[in-house]
Amino acid sequence: MSSPPRTVDDFAAPYANFLVRVPAAGTGVCKVCHSIVSGFDVCYQCYQARSVIGSAMADVAAFVSMAPTGEQFARELYTYKNPSVGSLDRQLKTVGLAAVLWKWLGLHEACMTRRIGLPSPFDLVTTVPSTSGRPAHPLRTVVAGIVVGSDSRHADLLAIARTDLEQRAQAPDRYRATAGLWGKSVLVIDDTWTTGAHAQSASAALKAVGAAKVGVLAIGRWFDRTWNPGAANGESWLAEHRKPGWAWERCCLDPD
Amino acid sequence: MAGYGQTNSGYRFEQTASFPAERRLQIVTTFDYGEAMDRLTEQAALLALLRNRKSGWGAIADEVEMSGSAVTVLMDAGGLRPGQGQLFDPDCRDAELALAQSQRDIEGWDRQGLQLVTLLDPEYPAHLLTIHQRPPFLFYRGHLDSDDARSVAVVGTRKPSAEGLRRATDIAAGLARQGTTVVSGLAEGVDRAAHTAALSEGGRTVAVIGTGILRYYPPANRELQERIGSEHLVISQFWPDTAPTKHTFPMRNAVMSGYAAATVVVEAAYRSGARMQARLALEHGRPVFLLRSLMDHDWARDYAQRGAHVVRDAEDVLATLDTILTPPMHLAWT
């Protein structure tokens, strides 16, 4: 308990050895979720979100790192919250992920707000409730307890409204907001974006109670490297887009 | 910036119940497979899933972890839908035969004194579970010890200089004197010196080998392997009779990095397993320690840039390691 404070940089630094650069939107990169696409500007999942959720979709989505299957960052996103992992390892991973998030937000929250024309930081920060119904999700500990800068703006704004949905289905009524948010801007933080169904459904619920702007930040953009849509190839897409290497200063909302 | 440049004034980690018991209970109540849902059946099912597969073990490990039960994965793969209340069914003979064969194999290995632990078992080595190359199972001789969570891997070339051998001995002895388990790969040269020094100090040493556990490679280390297996721990991620190949050693280095809390490199050229282990450890986010004498090498200076710590001795290693292994209760922006 009496250990001296350690710095965000100390804890975030080792992650630079395995974080994976997220490409800017553009040819072959989905405009919404920055993953692989062939011949369209948005991928199939984001196209689905557009048709089901429409203008209640998040105004901006950003990602700290790609999380390709079979690599260390995907493992981190699994182990930090998995109770089968011993508590020492889980605590170290939780603090590590908090440092990564903290550092990224400090550098790039402004990139998100600038993109959507907000003159100041998001008014509120929230996390997506866990589908397992776990009351104290470790991501909530990170966002509401560890990262100074998001903790004071954190509020539990979402509750699960429907439990009959497929895990990956886009649905505006998956969650309901627990407070009125008229005119507020909200940053939704999730650990992993797989299809965006949870994040986009969360955005819809927040906008239904009046949120003016919603941004989503996912720490990891899950990437199934065996998925080859159309003429594209997952492995070579990944190899090409990660090539410039990881840099903390770069944000996926910057042009490439 | 939205107030990120400050210091956290303290936080608590939420408590969670232990996983395996809870998860198994859930499976047993959801899928009524009857009484067979025990450890041996789970182990046998996992081995059956891997038996004839040369690659894709990581994907199987993922699936088994997600489901919490290798039996469930095997029976799903064999065509039995959950909830049918029957472990075997006539349409699922392959899965049934594979499971029965694996059970006989495990009993046979047990009679030869081999022990088995899988990633579903609570005593699976804690740090190892957190790397992406965690092996689905380990064969071992000796005893697992959760205190190895503070262990340090000492690695280096098979053909060290006299100075390199002395450094390997010093660092391993220094770690052992402080009660730190010394992990190495039971190769010639630095590995052998590290294991031997830890034993001479009366310390614990763990060998992570690059062959099946029934093999001895190099043959000259047979006696040392037998001693470590009877007094401490020898582990292998391969089928028990697997011969050494150019692929098994790098796979072993990944597991050694995952098992130990940190890796120390004593003396190593660019093209060496020890240098590769340092790279793997960095890519696992694990602490890497490089003896100062390595700084002649370009690769070592590059790794130091990437966050590897340059050290003189065991005291330096342990001081840094203690800080790294203590979750801080306060984090500060700078």
XYZ file of C-alpha atoms in Angstrom:
590
model
C 0.000 0.000 0.000
C 2.912 2.329 0.643
C 4.543 1.802 -2.739
C 5.670 5.074 -4.357
C 3.600 6.340 -7.304
C 4.642 4.894 -10.641
C 4.144 6.839 -13.797
C 1.799 6.272 -16.678
C 4.802 6.206 -19.004
C 6.532 3.489 -16.921
C 3.533 1.261 -17.158
C 2.581 2.018 -20.741
C 6.097 1.720 -22.195
C 6.319 -2.107 -22.470
C 3.100 -2.149 -24.505
C 4.855 -0.315 -27.341
C 6.568 -3.642 -28.066
C 3.290 -5.233 -29.132
C 0.647 -2.569 -29.802
C -0.381 -2.487 -33.457
C -0.938 0.692 -35.443
C -4.535 1.349 -36.537
C -4.739 2.616 -40.126
C -6.554 5.807 -41.063
C -9.855 5.369 -42.915
C -9.377 5.199 -46.665
C -9.108 2.719 -49.511
C -9.446 -0.778 -48.107
C -10.056 0.559 -44.578
C -13.619 0.923 -43.222
C -14.584 4.542 -42.700
C -16.236 3.718 -39.374
C -14.297 0.894 -37.725
C -10.888 1.100 -39.471
C -10.814 -2.592 -40.293
C -10.535 -4.521 -43.539
C -12.990 -3.858 -46.366
C -12.945 -4.611 -50.067
C -14.577 -2.363 -52.644
C -16.776 -0.351 -50.244
C -16.236 2.569 -47.912
C -17.736 0.743 -44.914
C -17.551 -2.921 -43.923
C -20.585 -5.181 -43.730
C -21.013 -4.771 -39.962
C -20.899 -0.984 -40.115
C -23.272 -1.060 -43.094
C -25.669 -3.080 -40.913
C -25.282 -0.527 -38.118
C -26.080 2.264 -40.557
C -29.296 0.615 -41.630
C -30.446 -0.461 -38.141
C -29.181 2.440 -36.037
C -28.813 5.193 -38.629
C -28.082 8.652 -37.321
C -27.981 7.411 -33.732
C -24.630 5.778 -34.543
C -21.599 7.192 -32.779
C -20.375 10.450 -34.308
C -16.806 9.237 -34.120
C -15.120 5.932 -33.288
C -11.432 5.692 -32.462
C -9.160 2.803 -31.523
C -5.939 2.676 -29.567
C -4.517 -0.459 -31.217
C -5.438 -3.275 -33.536
C -5.807 -6.545 -31.614
C -5.009 -9.281 -34.148
C -6.007 -12.796 -33.106
C -3.100 -14.929 -31.919
C -1.026 -11.952 -30.748
C -0.166 -10.572 -27.341
C -2.511 -7.573 -27.280
C -5.562 -9.780 -27.897
C -4.299 -11.928 -25.010
C -3.986 -8.855 -22.756
C -7.588 -7.857 -23.475
C -8.691 -11.356 -22.490
C -6.503 -11.889 -19.434
C -6.984 -8.559 -17.646
C -10.615 -9.398 -16.978
C -10.624 -13.169 -16.846
C -11.050 -14.615 -13.357
C -9.176 -17.808 -14.323
C -6.036 -15.652 -14.408
C -4.361 -15.241 -11.016
C -5.075 -12.006 -9.181
C -1.475 -10.676 -9.304
C -1.343 -11.035 -13.072
C -4.812 -9.604 -13.462
C -3.991 -6.561 -11.341
C -0.764 -5.891 -13.240
C -2.600 -6.210 -16.554
C -5.404 -3.948 -15.346
C -2.977 -1.208 -14.339
C -1.065 -1.676 -17.599
C -4.191 -1.303 -19.686
C -5.200 1.720 -17.600
C -1.829 3.317 -18.329
C -2.235 2.668 -22.056
C -5.732 4.182 -22.017
C -4.679 7.124 -19.860
C -1.724 7.948 -22.080
C -3.799 7.637 -25.257
C -6.608 9.844 -23.904
C -4.138 12.454 -22.729
C -2.673 12.605 -26.230
C -5.757 12.039 -28.380
C -9.097 12.793 -26.724
C -8.757 16.169 -28.405
C -8.437 14.443 -31.810
C -11.854 12.874 -31.226
C -13.574 16.078 -30.114
C -11.974 18.076 -32.933
C -13.268 15.543 -35.465
C -16.868 16.129 -34.375
C -16.600 19.855 -33.784
C -16.761 19.864 -29.988
C -14.984 22.896 -28.551
C -14.169 21.167 -25.243
C -13.606 17.651 -23.860
C -16.558 15.239 -23.633
C -18.936 16.159 -20.797
C -19.321 12.583 -19.577
C -17.486 9.287 -19.849
C -19.172 5.901 -19.546
C -18.504 2.212 -20.093
C -20.673 -0.427 -21.717
C -22.298 -2.757 -19.173
C -21.069 -6.328 -19.254
C -23.325 -8.885 -20.921
C -22.436 -11.355 -18.177
C -24.123 -8.950 -15.767
C -20.942 -8.696 -13.674
C -21.537 -5.634 -11.475
C -17.940 -4.419 -11.180
C -16.313 -4.934 -14.552
C -12.536 -4.371 -14.504
C -12.886 -1.836 -17.324
C -15.089 0.215 -15.038
C -12.307 0.081 -12.425
C -9.930 1.402 -15.085
C -12.128 4.211 -16.379
C -13.840 5.241 -13.153
C -11.044 4.481 -10.702
C -7.579 4.613 -12.202
C -7.447 7.031 -15.128
C -7.419 10.515 -13.674
C -9.188 12.673 -16.225
C -11.907 10.162 -17.007
C -12.746 9.249 -13.393
C -14.280 12.611 -12.484
C -16.451 12.563 -15.625
C -17.447 8.928 -15.294
C -21.107 8.011 -14.803
C -22.916 4.692 -15.189
C -25.275 5.765 -17.941
C -26.308 2.452 -19.476
C -28.244 -0.617 -18.396
C -28.925 -3.803 -20.318
C -32.453 -3.653 -21.744
C -32.599 -6.809 -23.841
C -31.042 -10.187 -23.155
C -32.595 -12.045 -26.089
C -30.248 -10.612 -28.728
C -27.470 -12.363 -30.571
C -24.139 -11.253 -29.129
C -23.188 -9.479 -32.371
C -26.563 -8.020 -33.404
C -26.888 -4.254 -33.847
C -29.979 -3.118 -31.919
C -31.013 0.357 -30.799
C -32.817 -1.126 -27.793
C -30.031 -3.421 -26.539
C -29.319 -0.903 -23.743
C -31.316 1.856 -22.158
C -29.914 5.059 -20.704
C -30.428 5.531 -16.994
C -30.512 9.340 -17.024
C -31.588 12.188 -19.286
C -28.610 13.561 -21.262
C -30.125 16.503 -23.089
C -27.425 18.325 -25.074
C -24.563 16.392 -23.429
C -21.532 14.950 -25.177
C -20.583 11.440 -24.066
C -17.459 9.354 -24.562
C -18.180 5.616 -24.452
C -15.118 3.515 -23.642
C -15.014 -0.202 -24.363
C -12.098 -2.613 -24.167
C -12.713 -4.446 -27.435
C -14.528 -3.647 -30.672
C -15.362 -6.830 -32.534
C -18.329 -5.877 -34.728
C -19.239 -2.612 -33.020
C -22.665 -3.966 -32.078
C -22.272 -3.106 -28.397
C -20.758 0.324 -28.995
C -23.277 1.371 -31.646
C -26.202 0.089 -29.602
C -24.846 2.090 -26.647
C -24.663 5.208 -28.818
C -28.286 4.708 -29.885
C -29.433 4.443 -26.261
C -27.551 7.616 -25.285
C -28.904 9.591 -28.220
C -32.431 8.388 -27.441
C -32.254 10.377 -24.206
C -30.910 13.485 -25.894
C -27.118 13.117 -26.036
C -25.918 15.631 -28.621
C -22.665 13.898 -29.522
C -21.375 10.419 -28.819
C -17.801 9.274 -29.324
C -16.651 5.691 -28.919
C -13.141 4.721 -27.965
C -12.280 1.025 -28.080
C -8.866 0.086 -26.702
C -8.499 -2.887 -29.045
C -9.879 -3.287 -32.564
C -10.262 -7.090 -32.695
C -8.891 -8.389 -35.964
C -9.534 -11.883 -37.262
C -6.546 -12.384 -39.539
C -8.149 -15.365 -41.287
C -11.039 -13.236 -42.593
C -10.642 -12.421 -46.310
C -13.568 -10.249 -47.504
C -13.937 -10.032 -51.290
C -10.575 -9.595 -52.967
C -8.842 -8.602 -49.725
C -6.586 -10.838 -47.647
C -6.519 -10.451 -43.858
C -2.855 -11.335 -43.340
C -1.497 -9.066 -46.044
C -3.842 -6.222 -45.065
C -2.513 -6.428 -41.520
C 1.127 -6.679 -42.618
C 0.784 -3.645 -44.878
C -1.008 -1.398 -42.391
C 1.161 -2.173 -39.355
C 4.391 -1.630 -41.282
C 5.091 1.981 -40.239
C 5.241 0.723 -36.651
C 3.682 1.833 -33.377
C 3.926 5.460 -32.273
C 2.061 6.896 -29.275
C 1.863 10.307 -30.924
C -0.097 9.002 -33.878
C -3.892 8.645 -33.766
C -6.025 6.632 -36.189
C -8.047 9.800 -36.839
C -4.935 11.462 -38.324
C -4.642 11.063 -42.098
C -2.040 8.495 -43.174
C -6.117 18.155 -22.163
C -8.978 17.081 -19.916
C -7.138 16.949 -16.593
C -5.081 13.844 -17.387
C -1.827 15.313 -16.054
C -2.366 14.372 -12.427
C -1.751 11.673 -9.867
C -4.266 9.074 -8.880
C -4.981 9.227 -5.178
C -5.694 5.522 -4.800
C -8.046 2.820 -6.064
C -9.149 -0.696 -5.319
C -9.330 -3.743 -7.541
C -12.682 -5.460 -7.453
C -12.733 -8.958 -6.026
C -13.846 -11.871 -8.106
C -14.610 -15.433 -7.186
C -12.192 -18.072 -8.396
C -12.889 -19.199 -11.913
C -12.656 -22.950 -12.359
C -15.097 -24.100 -9.698
C -17.649 -21.475 -10.625
C -17.316 -22.153 -14.319
C -17.492 -25.915 -13.985
C -20.575 -25.696 -11.863
C -22.159 -23.581 -14.556
C -21.288 -26.133 -17.223
C -22.502 -29.071 -15.202
C -25.819 -27.420 -14.530
C -26.242 -26.211 -18.100
C -25.181 -29.350 -19.907
C -26.029 -32.529 -18.143
C -23.090 -34.700 -19.048
C -23.477 -36.661 -15.859
C -20.752 -37.705 -13.535
C -17.855 -37.869 -15.997
C -16.999 -34.187 -15.785
C -13.855 -34.640 -13.791
C -10.301 -33.530 -14.186
C -9.095 -36.640 -15.989
C -11.934 -36.452 -18.511
C -11.230 -32.788 -19.175
C -7.523 -33.458 -19.617
C -8.217 -36.409 -21.905
C -10.650 -34.366 -23.988
C -8.098 -31.598 -24.431
C -5.411 -34.059 -25.543
C -7.912 -35.709 -27.896
C -8.608 -32.334 -29.522
C -4.883 -31.815 -30.126
C -3.825 -35.364 -30.903
C -3.647 -35.360 -34.686
C -3.125 -31.683 -35.162
C 0.278 -30.321 -36.074
C -0.816 -26.673 -35.976
C -3.704 -24.570 -34.757
C -3.143 -25.406 -31.079
C -3.642 -21.758 -30.175
C -7.114 -21.723 -31.722
C -8.050 -24.903 -29.814
C -6.732 -23.344 -26.599
C -8.863 -20.235 -27.262
C -11.965 -22.322 -27.858
C -11.465 -24.436 -24.748
C -10.868 -21.349 -22.597
C -13.976 -19.617 -23.925
C -16.102 -22.669 -23.298
C -14.443 -23.552 -19.986
C -14.582 -27.237 -20.906
C -12.593 -29.337 -23.355
C -15.273 -32.038 -23.157
C -17.841 -29.556 -24.434
C -15.604 -28.521 -27.322
C -14.799 -32.122 -28.199
C -18.415 -33.237 -28.118
C -19.507 -30.217 -30.164
C -16.799 -31.055 -32.663
C -17.975 -34.667 -32.618
C -21.526 -33.693 -33.439
C -23.236 -33.967 -30.050
C -25.309 -30.927 -29.252
C -25.222 -29.638 -25.683
C -28.191 -30.508 -23.532
C -28.774 -33.970 -24.886
C -27.717 -35.336 -21.574
C -25.473 -38.037 -22.880
C -21.715 -38.027 -23.015
C -21.412 -40.368 -25.963
C -23.733 -41.163 -28.736
C -23.505 -43.563 -31.637
C -23.058 -40.739 -34.137
C -20.082 -39.391 -32.284
C -17.842 -42.431 -32.215
C -14.689 -40.632 -33.272
C -14.831 -38.292 -30.326
C -15.645 -41.192 -28.034
C -12.725 -43.277 -29.271
C -10.319 -40.355 -29.115
C -11.358 -39.568 -25.563
C -10.988 -43.182 -24.431
C -7.577 -43.432 -26.103
C -6.400 -40.236 -24.406
C -7.565 -41.525 -21.047
C -5.512 -44.706 -21.519
C -2.500 -42.623 -22.604
C -2.701 -40.407 -19.545
C -2.917 -43.466 -17.277
C 0.130 -44.923 -19.055
C 2.141 -41.712 -18.659
C 1.093 -41.550 -15.048
C 2.561 -45.035 -14.495
C 5.852 -43.737 -15.934
C 5.842 -40.940 -13.365
C 4.869 -38.156 -15.776
C 2.502 -35.520 -14.538
C 0.163 -33.443 -16.656
C -1.369 -30.029 -16.176
C -3.656 -28.217 -18.631
C -4.763 -24.634 -18.964
C -8.091 -25.545 -17.359
C -6.371 -26.668 -14.150
C -5.984 -24.139 -11.328
C -2.306 -25.027 -10.799
C -1.340 -24.170 -14.401
C 1.597 -21.711 -14.027
C 0.086 -18.263 -13.479
C 2.263 -16.011 -15.643
C 2.370 -18.544 -18.453
C -1.396 -18.295 -18.856
C -1.085 -14.634 -19.867
C 1.038 -15.045 -23.006
C -0.526 -15.733 -26.363
C 1.636 -18.833 -26.958
C 0.571 -20.483 -23.691
C 0.664 -24.223 -24.356
C -2.649 -26.063 -23.828
C -0.843 -28.645 -21.684
C 2.470 -29.246 -19.949
C 4.062 -32.528 -18.992
C 6.270 -32.291 -15.966
C 8.379 -34.135 -13.451
C 8.814 -32.762 -9.975
C 6.462 -30.261 -8.388
C 4.762 -27.055 -9.490
C 5.148 -24.180 -7.049
C 3.139 -20.965 -7.152
C 6.185 -19.125 -5.686
C 7.727 -19.453 -9.150
C 5.659 -16.348 -9.975
C 8.838 -14.510 -8.877
C 11.213 -16.730 -10.877
C 13.837 -15.422 -13.280
C 14.997 -17.103 -16.482
C 18.766 -17.045 -17.049
C 19.711 -17.745 -20.668
C 22.693 -17.498 -22.985
C 24.855 -19.167 -25.542
C 25.668 -22.902 -25.672
C 29.341 -22.049 -26.241
C 30.165 -19.358 -23.706
C 33.558 -17.826 -23.035
C 35.138 -18.551 -19.656
C 33.978 -15.085 -18.619
C 30.429 -15.826 -19.806
C 30.322 -19.026 -17.759
C 31.495 -17.137 -14.695
C 28.825 -14.463 -15.218
C 26.105 -17.103 -15.645
C 27.207 -18.788 -12.437
C 27.375 -15.508 -10.511
C 23.972 -14.274 -11.538
C 22.199 -17.610 -10.988
C 23.894 -18.082 -7.607
C 22.982 -14.532 -6.617
C 19.340 -15.081 -7.522
C 19.245 -18.439 -5.729
C 20.756 -16.951 -2.556
C 17.859 -14.487 -2.455
C 15.376 -17.343 -2.724
C 14.542 -16.696 -6.376
C 13.836 -19.703 -8.582
C 16.264 -19.898 -11.517
C 14.626 -21.008 -14.775
C 16.646 -22.140 -17.773
C 16.529 -24.427 -20.801
C 18.868 -27.292 -19.884
C 21.089 -26.705 -22.903
C 24.858 -26.809 -22.789
C 26.837 -23.749 -21.763
C 25.045 -20.911 -19.971
C 21.875 -22.947 -19.256
C 23.802 -25.738 -17.617
C 25.893 -23.287 -15.591
C 22.752 -21.473 -14.385
C 20.970 -24.659 -13.258
C 24.112 -25.993 -11.600
C 24.835 -22.759 -9.735
C 21.279 -22.605 -8.369
C 21.557 -26.215 -7.168
C 24.921 -25.542 -5.514
C 23.346 -22.702 -3.544
C 20.563 -25.011 -2.433
C 18.082 -22.996 -4.514
C 15.156 -24.079 -6.665
C 15.676 -24.410 -10.393
C 13.214 -25.155 -13.196
C 14.148 -26.611 -16.591
C 11.918 -25.801 -19.574
C 13.042 -28.298 -22.196
C 12.851 -28.214 -25.990
C 11.949 -31.909 -26.428
C 9.364 -34.301 -25.100
C 9.823 -35.061 -21.419
C 10.936 -38.659 -22.110
C 13.938 -37.368 -24.100
C 17.313 -36.126 -22.938
C 18.965 -33.493 -25.088
C 21.840 -32.997 -25.091
C 22.530 -36.495 -23.731
C 25.320 -35.103 -21.548
C 22.705 -33.291 -19.421
C 20.702 -36.434 -18.676
C 21.873 -36.689 -15.098
C 21.169 -32.994 -14.481
C 17.668 -33.334 -15.977
C 16.963 -36.319 -13.730
C 18.169 -34.477 -10.662
C 16.116 -31.331 -11.416
C 13.068 -33.504 -12.169
C 13.333 -35.341 -8.880
C 14.194 -32.347 -6.663
C 12.503 -29.410 -8.426
C 10.742 -29.207 -11.781
C 11.251 -30.116 -15.440
C 8.492 -29.036 -17.837
C 7.812 -29.764 -21.497
C 5.092 -28.420 -23.762
C 5.473 -31.294 -26.280
C 4.141 -34.837 -26.550
C 6.367 -36.960 -24.274
C 8.420 -38.659 -27.014
C 8.943 -35.575 -29.224
C 12.452 -35.362 -30.693
C 14.303 -32.034 -30.794
C 13.875 -30.040 -34.028
C 14.735 -26.537 -35.158
C 11.131 -25.582 -34.345
C 10.911 -26.985 -30.832
C 13.622 -24.766 -29.331
C 12.138 -21.381 -30.252
C 8.712 -22.629 -29.076
C 10.362 -23.582 -25.805
C 11.911 -20.095 -25.502
C 8.457 -18.510 -25.730
C 7.229 -20.777 -22.924
C 10.295 -20.069 -20.793
C 9.671 -16.334 -21.166
C 6.042 -16.891 -20.218
C 6.819 -19.105 -17.221
C 9.355 -16.801 -15.580
C 8.569 -13.313 -14.336
C 11.565 -11.960 -16.258
C 14.438 -13.013 -18.514
C 18.153 -12.281 -17.958
C 20.495 -12.672 -20.930
C 24.078 -13.452 -19.978
C 26.054 -13.833 -23.205
C 24.496 -14.268 -26.629
C 25.110 -13.634 -30.293
C 22.452 -12.198 -32.599
C 21.629 -15.640 -33.976
C 20.905 -17.380 -30.717
C 17.949 -18.737 -28.829
C 18.778 -16.447 -25.920
C 18.549 -13.331 -28.097
C 15.276 -14.660 -29.469
C 13.962 -15.204 -25.951
C 14.792 -11.588 -25.098
C 12.754 -10.453 -28.116
C 9.848 -12.724 -27.204
C 9.893 -11.469 -23.612
C 9.758 -7.844 -24.815
C 6.832 -8.791 -27.044
C 5.131 -10.364 -24.024
C 5.586 -7.084 -22.147
C 7.891 -8.895 -19.698
C 10.983 -7.362 -18.118
C 14.214 -8.201 -19.915
C 17.602 -7.768 -18.228
C 20.789 -7.583 -20.259
C 24.171 -7.896 -18.578
C 26.184 -4.761 -19.177
C 28.841 -6.788 -20.972
C 26.312 -7.438 -23.792
C 26.266 -3.773 -24.784
C 28.951 -4.441 -27.437
C 26.181 -5.995 -29.533
C 23.946 -3.881 -31.785
C 20.952 -6.050 -30.939
C 21.458 -5.487 -27.212
C 21.640 -1.699 -27.603
C 18.489 -1.874 -29.735
C 16.670 -3.923 -27.063
C 17.796 -1.504 -24.365
C 16.127 1.240 -26.440
C 12.975 -0.861 -26.488
C 12.906 -1.046 -22.702
C 15.287 -3.845 -21.692
C 17.127 -3.051 -18.434
C 20.925 -3.076 -18.405
C 22.214 -4.626 -15.172
C 25.439 -5.621 -13.419
C 24.307 -8.369 -11.088
C 21.514 -10.280 -9.376
C 20.870 -7.424 -6.912
C 20.097 -5.041 -9.790
C 17.738 -7.611 -11.284
C 15.852 -8.230 -8.059
C 15.510 -4.556 -7.134
C 13.904 -3.746 -10.490
C 11.827 -6.914 -10.502
C 10.269 -6.192 -7.115
C 9.019 -2.829 -8.325
C 7.677 -4.283 -11.541
C 5.820 -7.103 -9.792
C 4.066 -4.845 -7.292
C 0.796 -3.434 -8.613
C 0.969 0.263 -7.699
C -1.847 1.808 -5.718
C -1.123 5.206 -7.242
C -0.328 6.096 -10.804
C 0.963 9.523 -11.767
C 0.972 11.158 -15.190
C 4.660 12.068 -14.757
